[in-house]
Amino acid sequence: MLGSSVQRAAPQPYPSQKSSALRRRLVVGILVVLALALITVSFRAAGVTPVQDVAATVLRPFQVAAERVVRPFRDAGSWVSGTLHAKSENEQLRAEVEQLRNQVIQNREAAQDNEWFRKTLRYVDSARFPQDYVALPTRVISPPRSAYEQTIVIAAGRNAGVRDDYPVVTSDGLVGKVSKVFSNVAQVTLLTDEASAVAAADLNEPGATGIVKHGQGGLDTLVLDGVQKSLHVSVGDPVITQGSPANAELRSIYPRGIKIGVVTSVNQTDTDTFKQIQVEPFVNFASLSSVVVLVPKQAATSP
């Protein structure tokens, strides 16, 4: 009996273990069904259902806890990203400032060299804007009376030192010239008048010179006429007054360097002698309230 092998029966699980496993499976199944049901209801319902409301209320503490755990990491990531972005912008701004500083130094050196060469070579030049003129600001007391008479009246005349053919400008550019002078007022013929004509040049192509005058497209339409077709003129080029040499027989009443406008179109044909260039003026002639009369320094200092 003692030496014989006895076959033991396999241990049977306790009833409580079976019931626990069964309950866990049952709970999981119920949760899965509820989850599917909630998803289905959320897609079909237009608003928040009572079931969703209860579920949101039950899950709210877990959502708040997760938010508190994640927030420091999210804030740290935002801080790192913002710091890197600010550093990159700072480096870019430093580079731009350095570039502008170098440009200013180069411009000053060029101006000093230019002045030295002028004095050394006894360079003879025409009057230039604004250094050879005294500014006389005045109010516009009468706008153009019609589209065909592009003149204004200003509140400064002979008693203020205004004379015929004095240039008139604003901070935007050329307005025109004084055409009639009285004791306390003066008439100014605008650049848009059909009788106006100004010797001008393309600032980006100094050899491209011609006459700016009234165009055919409208009141404020100007053209730069007389530019050779072999010269390079581009849309966007600024146009300025050309001026004239000091010893020229026919001197321009406008000094060199006054802004006129910008090139808006350039065309040419085989039959045309010159380029067809349209210029948009910088000055808004319809809203002139004040202007500046340019008085030559020699006339301003003479008794």
Coordinates of C-alpha atoms in Angstrom, one line a residue:
M1 CA 0.0 0.0 0.0
L2 CA 2.8 2.4 0.9
G3 CA 4.9 1.6 -2.1
S4 CA 2.2 1.8 -4.7
S5 CA 1.7 5.0 -6.6
V6 CA -1.6 6.7 -6.0
Q7 CA -3.1 8.9 -8.8
R8 CA -4.3 12.2 -7.3
A9 CA -7.2 14.0 -8.9
A10 CA -6.5 17.4 -10.5
P11 CA -7.3 20.3 -8.1
Q12 CA -10.6 21.8 -8.8
P13 CA -11.0 25.6 -8.7
Y14 CA -12.9 27.0 -5.9
P15 CA -16.4 28.2 -6.7
S16 CA -15.4 31.7 -5.6
Q17 CA -12.6 31.9 -8.3
K18 CA -15.0 30.8 -11.0
S19 CA -17.5 33.3 -10.1
S20 CA -14.9 36.1 -9.9
A21 CA -13.6 35.4 -13.4
L22 CA -17.1 35.2 -14.7
R23 CA -18.0 38.5 -13.1
R24 CA -14.9 40.2 -14.6
R25 CA -15.7 39.0 -18.0
L26 CA -19.3 40.1 -17.6
V27 CA -18.2 43.6 -16.4
V28 CA -15.8 44.0 -19.4
G29 CA -18.5 42.9 -21.8
I30 CA -21.0 45.4 -20.3
L31 CA -18.4 48.2 -20.5
V32 CA -17.7 47.4 -24.1
V33 CA -21.4 47.4 -25.0
L34 CA -21.9 50.7 -23.1
A35 CA -19.0 52.3 -24.9
L36 CA -20.3 51.2 -28.3
A37 CA -23.7 52.5 -27.3
L38 CA -22.3 55.9 -26.2
I39 CA -20.4 56.2 -29.5
T40 CA -23.5 55.4 -31.5
V41 CA -25.6 57.8 -29.5
S42 CA -23.0 60.6 -29.8
F43 CA -23.0 60.3 -33.6
R44 CA -26.8 60.3 -33.9
A45 CA -27.7 62.8 -31.2
A46 CA -27.7 66.5 -32.2
G47 CA -26.9 67.7 -28.6
V48 CA -25.7 66.2 -25.3
T49 CA -27.9 63.3 -24.2
P50 CA -28.6 62.4 -20.5
V51 CA -26.4 59.4 -20.9
Q52 CA -23.5 61.5 -22.2
D53 CA -24.1 63.9 -19.4
V54 CA -23.8 61.2 -16.8
A55 CA -20.8 59.7 -18.5
A56 CA -19.1 63.2 -18.6
T57 CA -19.9 63.8 -15.0
V58 CA -18.4 60.4 -14.0
L59 CA -15.2 60.9 -16.1
R60 CA -14.7 64.6 -15.2
P61 CA -12.4 63.9 -12.2
F62 CA -10.2 61.7 -14.3
Q63 CA -10.1 64.3 -17.0
V64 CA -9.1 67.0 -14.5
A65 CA -6.4 64.8 -13.0
A66 CA -5.0 64.0 -16.5
E67 CA -5.0 67.7 -17.4
R68 CA -3.0 68.6 -14.3
V69 CA -0.5 65.9 -15.0
V70 CA -0.1 66.9 -18.7
R71 CA -0.1 70.7 -18.2
P72 CA 3.5 71.1 -16.9
F73 CA 4.8 69.1 -19.8
R74 CA 2.7 71.1 -22.3
D75 CA 3.8 74.4 -20.8
A76 CA 7.4 73.4 -20.9
G77 CA 7.1 72.4 -24.5
S78 CA 5.5 75.8 -25.4
W79 CA 8.2 77.7 -23.4
V80 CA 11.0 75.8 -25.3
S81 CA 9.3 76.4 -28.6
G82 CA 8.8 80.1 -27.9
T83 CA 12.4 80.5 -26.6
L84 CA 13.8 79.0 -29.8
H85 CA 11.5 81.1 -32.0
A86 CA 12.5 84.3 -30.2
K87 CA 16.2 83.4 -30.4
S88 CA 15.9 82.9 -34.1
E89 CA 14.0 86.2 -34.6
N90 CA 16.6 88.0 -32.4
E91 CA 19.5 86.7 -34.5
Q92 CA 17.7 87.7 -37.7
L93 CA 17.1 91.2 -36.4
R94 CA 20.7 91.5 -35.3
A95 CA 21.8 90.6 -38.8
E96 CA 19.5 93.2 -40.4
V97 CA 20.6 95.9 -38.0
E98 CA 24.2 95.1 -38.8
Q99 CA 23.5 95.2 -42.5
L100 CA 21.8 98.6 -42.2
R101 CA 24.6 99.9 -40.0
N102 CA 27.1 98.9 -42.7
Q103 CA 24.9 100.6 -45.4
V104 CA 24.8 103.8 -43.4
I105 CA 28.6 103.9 -43.0
Q106 CA 29.0 103.2 -46.8
N107 CA 26.6 106.0 -47.6
R108 CA 28.4 108.5 -45.3
E109 CA 31.8 107.5 -46.8
A110 CA 30.4 108.0 -50.4
A111 CA 28.9 111.4 -49.4
Q112 CA 32.2 112.5 -48.0
D113 CA 34.1 111.3 -51.0
N114 CA 31.6 113.0 -53.3
E115 CA 32.0 116.3 -51.4
W116 CA 35.8 116.1 -51.5
F117 CA 35.9 115.4 -55.2
R118 CA 33.5 118.3 -55.9
K119 CA 35.8 120.7 -54.0
T120 CA 39.0 119.3 -55.4
L121 CA 37.9 119.3 -59.0
R122 CA 35.9 122.6 -58.7
Y123 CA 32.9 120.7 -60.0
V124 CA 30.2 122.9 -61.5
D125 CA 26.7 121.6 -60.9
S126 CA 23.2 122.9 -61.3
A127 CA 20.9 123.8 -58.4
R128 CA 19.9 120.7 -56.4
F129 CA 16.9 120.0 -54.2
P130 CA 16.7 120.7 -51.3
Q131 CA 20.1 122.1 -50.3
D132 CA 20.0 125.1 -52.6
Y133 CA 16.5 126.2 -51.6
V134 CA 14.6 127.7 -48.7
A135 CA 11.2 126.1 -48.0
L136 CA 8.2 128.4 -47.7
P137 CA 5.2 126.4 -46.5
T138 CA 1.8 127.9 -47.3
R139 CA -1.9 126.9 -47.4
V140 CA -3.9 126.1 -50.5
I141 CA -6.9 128.5 -50.5
S142 CA -8.4 127.6 -53.8
P143 CA -8.4 124.1 -55.5
P144 CA -8.6 123.6 -59.3
R145 CA -11.7 125.3 -60.7
S146 CA -12.2 122.7 -63.4
A147 CA -10.7 119.5 -64.9
Y148 CA -9.4 121.6 -67.8
E149 CA -7.8 124.3 -65.6
Q150 CA -5.3 122.6 -63.3
T151 CA -4.3 125.5 -61.2
I152 CA -4.5 126.3 -57.4
V153 CA -4.2 129.5 -55.4
I154 CA -1.9 129.7 -52.4
A155 CA -1.8 132.1 -49.5
A156 CA 1.6 133.5 -50.1
G157 CA 2.6 136.1 -52.7
R158 CA 5.1 138.8 -53.6
N159 CA 5.3 140.1 -50.0
A160 CA 6.4 136.6 -48.8
G161 CA 9.1 136.4 -51.4
V162 CA 7.2 134.3 -54.0
R163 CA 8.1 134.9 -57.6
D164 CA 7.1 133.6 -61.0
D165 CA 8.4 130.1 -62.0
Y166 CA 9.3 129.1 -58.4
P167 CA 8.9 125.3 -58.0
V168 CA 6.1 124.1 -55.7
V169 CA 6.3 120.7 -53.9
T170 CA 4.9 118.7 -51.0
S171 CA 6.6 115.9 -49.0
D172 CA 5.3 113.5 -51.6
G173 CA 6.9 115.2 -54.6
L174 CA 6.5 117.8 -57.3
V175 CA 3.3 119.8 -57.5
G176 CA 4.0 122.4 -60.2
K177 CA 5.3 125.9 -60.5
V178 CA 4.2 129.5 -59.6
S179 CA 2.5 131.0 -62.7
K180 CA 1.1 134.3 -61.4
V181 CA 2.1 136.3 -58.4
F182 CA 0.1 139.0 -56.5
S183 CA 0.8 140.8 -53.3
N184 CA -0.5 138.2 -50.9
V185 CA -1.5 135.3 -53.0
A186 CA -0.1 133.4 -56.0
Q187 CA -1.4 131.0 -58.7
V188 CA 0.3 127.6 -59.1
T189 CA 0.0 125.6 -62.3
L190 CA -0.1 121.9 -61.5
L191 CA 2.0 119.3 -63.1
T192 CA -1.2 117.7 -64.5
D193 CA -2.0 120.8 -66.5
E194 CA -1.7 120.3 -70.3
A195 CA 0.7 123.2 -70.5
S196 CA 3.1 121.7 -68.0
A197 CA 6.4 120.1 -69.0
V198 CA 9.3 119.0 -66.8
A199 CA 12.7 117.7 -67.7
A200 CA 12.9 114.3 -65.9
A201 CA 15.1 111.3 -65.6
D202 CA 14.8 107.6 -64.5
L203 CA 16.6 107.3 -61.2
N204 CA 17.6 103.7 -61.9
E205 CA 18.7 104.5 -65.5
P206 CA 20.3 108.0 -65.4
G207 CA 20.7 108.1 -69.2
A208 CA 16.9 107.6 -69.6
T209 CA 15.9 111.3 -69.7
G210 CA 12.9 113.0 -71.3
I211 CA 10.0 115.3 -70.7
V212 CA 7.2 114.5 -68.2
K213 CA 3.9 116.0 -69.3
H214 CA 0.2 115.4 -69.2
G215 CA -1.0 112.1 -70.7
Q216 CA -4.2 111.1 -72.4
G217 CA -5.5 108.5 -69.9
G218 CA -6.9 110.9 -67.3
L219 CA -6.3 113.9 -65.1
D220 CA -3.5 112.3 -63.1
T221 CA -2.0 110.5 -66.0
L222 CA 1.6 111.5 -66.9
V223 CA 4.0 110.3 -69.6
L224 CA 7.7 110.4 -69.8
D225 CA 8.3 111.3 -73.5
G226 CA 11.6 111.3 -75.5
V227 CA 13.4 108.3 -74.0
Q228 CA 15.4 106.4 -76.5
K229 CA 14.3 102.8 -77.1
S230 CA 17.8 101.5 -76.6
L231 CA 17.7 102.5 -72.9
H232 CA 16.4 100.2 -70.2
V233 CA 13.3 101.4 -68.3
S234 CA 11.4 99.1 -66.0
V235 CA 8.0 99.3 -64.3
G236 CA 8.5 100.5 -60.7
D237 CA 11.4 102.8 -61.6
P238 CA 11.2 106.2 -59.7
V239 CA 11.2 109.3 -61.9
I240 CA 12.8 112.6 -60.6
T241 CA 13.4 116.1 -62.0
Q242 CA 16.5 116.2 -64.2
G243 CA 17.6 119.8 -63.6
S244 CA 20.0 121.4 -65.9
P245 CA 23.7 122.4 -66.0
A246 CA 24.5 125.8 -64.4
N247 CA 25.8 127.2 -67.6
A248 CA 23.0 125.9 -69.8
E249 CA 21.3 128.4 -72.1
L250 CA 17.9 127.0 -71.4
R251 CA 17.9 126.3 -67.7
S252 CA 15.2 124.3 -66.1
I253 CA 13.2 126.0 -63.4
Y254 CA 13.1 122.8 -61.4
P255 CA 16.2 121.7 -59.5
R256 CA 17.5 118.1 -59.8
G257 CA 16.2 115.5 -57.4
I258 CA 12.5 116.3 -56.9
K259 CA 10.4 113.2 -56.8
I260 CA 7.8 113.1 -59.6
G261 CA 6.3 109.6 -59.7
V262 CA 6.8 105.9 -60.6
V263 CA 6.8 104.1 -63.9
T264 CA 3.7 102.1 -64.4
S265 CA 4.0 100.8 -67.9
V266 CA 6.7 100.7 -70.7
N267 CA 5.9 100.0 -74.3
Q268 CA 7.5 100.5 -77.7
T269 CA 6.8 99.7 -81.3
D270 CA 9.0 99.5 -84.4
T271 CA 7.3 102.6 -85.8
D272 CA 7.7 104.8 -82.7
T273 CA 10.8 106.9 -82.3
F274 CA 10.8 106.8 -78.5
K275 CA 9.5 104.5 -75.7
Q276 CA 5.9 104.9 -74.5
I277 CA 6.2 105.3 -70.7
Q278 CA 3.4 106.1 -68.3
V279 CA 4.2 107.6 -64.9
E280 CA 1.9 107.7 -61.9
P281 CA 2.6 110.8 -59.8
F282 CA 3.4 110.6 -56.1
V283 CA 1.3 113.6 -55.3
N284 CA -2.4 113.3 -54.8
F285 CA -3.5 116.5 -56.6
A286 CA -7.1 116.1 -55.6
S287 CA -6.4 116.5 -51.9
L288 CA -3.9 119.4 -51.7
S289 CA -4.3 121.4 -48.6
S290 CA -0.9 122.9 -48.1
V291 CA 2.3 123.1 -50.3
V292 CA 5.9 124.3 -50.1
V293 CA 7.3 127.0 -52.4
L294 CA 11.0 126.5 -53.1
V295 CA 12.7 129.9 -52.8
P296 CA 16.4 129.9 -54.1
K297 CA 18.8 130.7 -51.3
Q298 CA 20.3 133.5 -53.3
A299 CA 17.0 135.2 -53.6
A300 CA 16.1 134.6 -50.0
T301 CA 19.3 136.2 -48.7
S302 CA 19.3 139.2 -51.1
P303 CA 17.8 142.5 -49.7

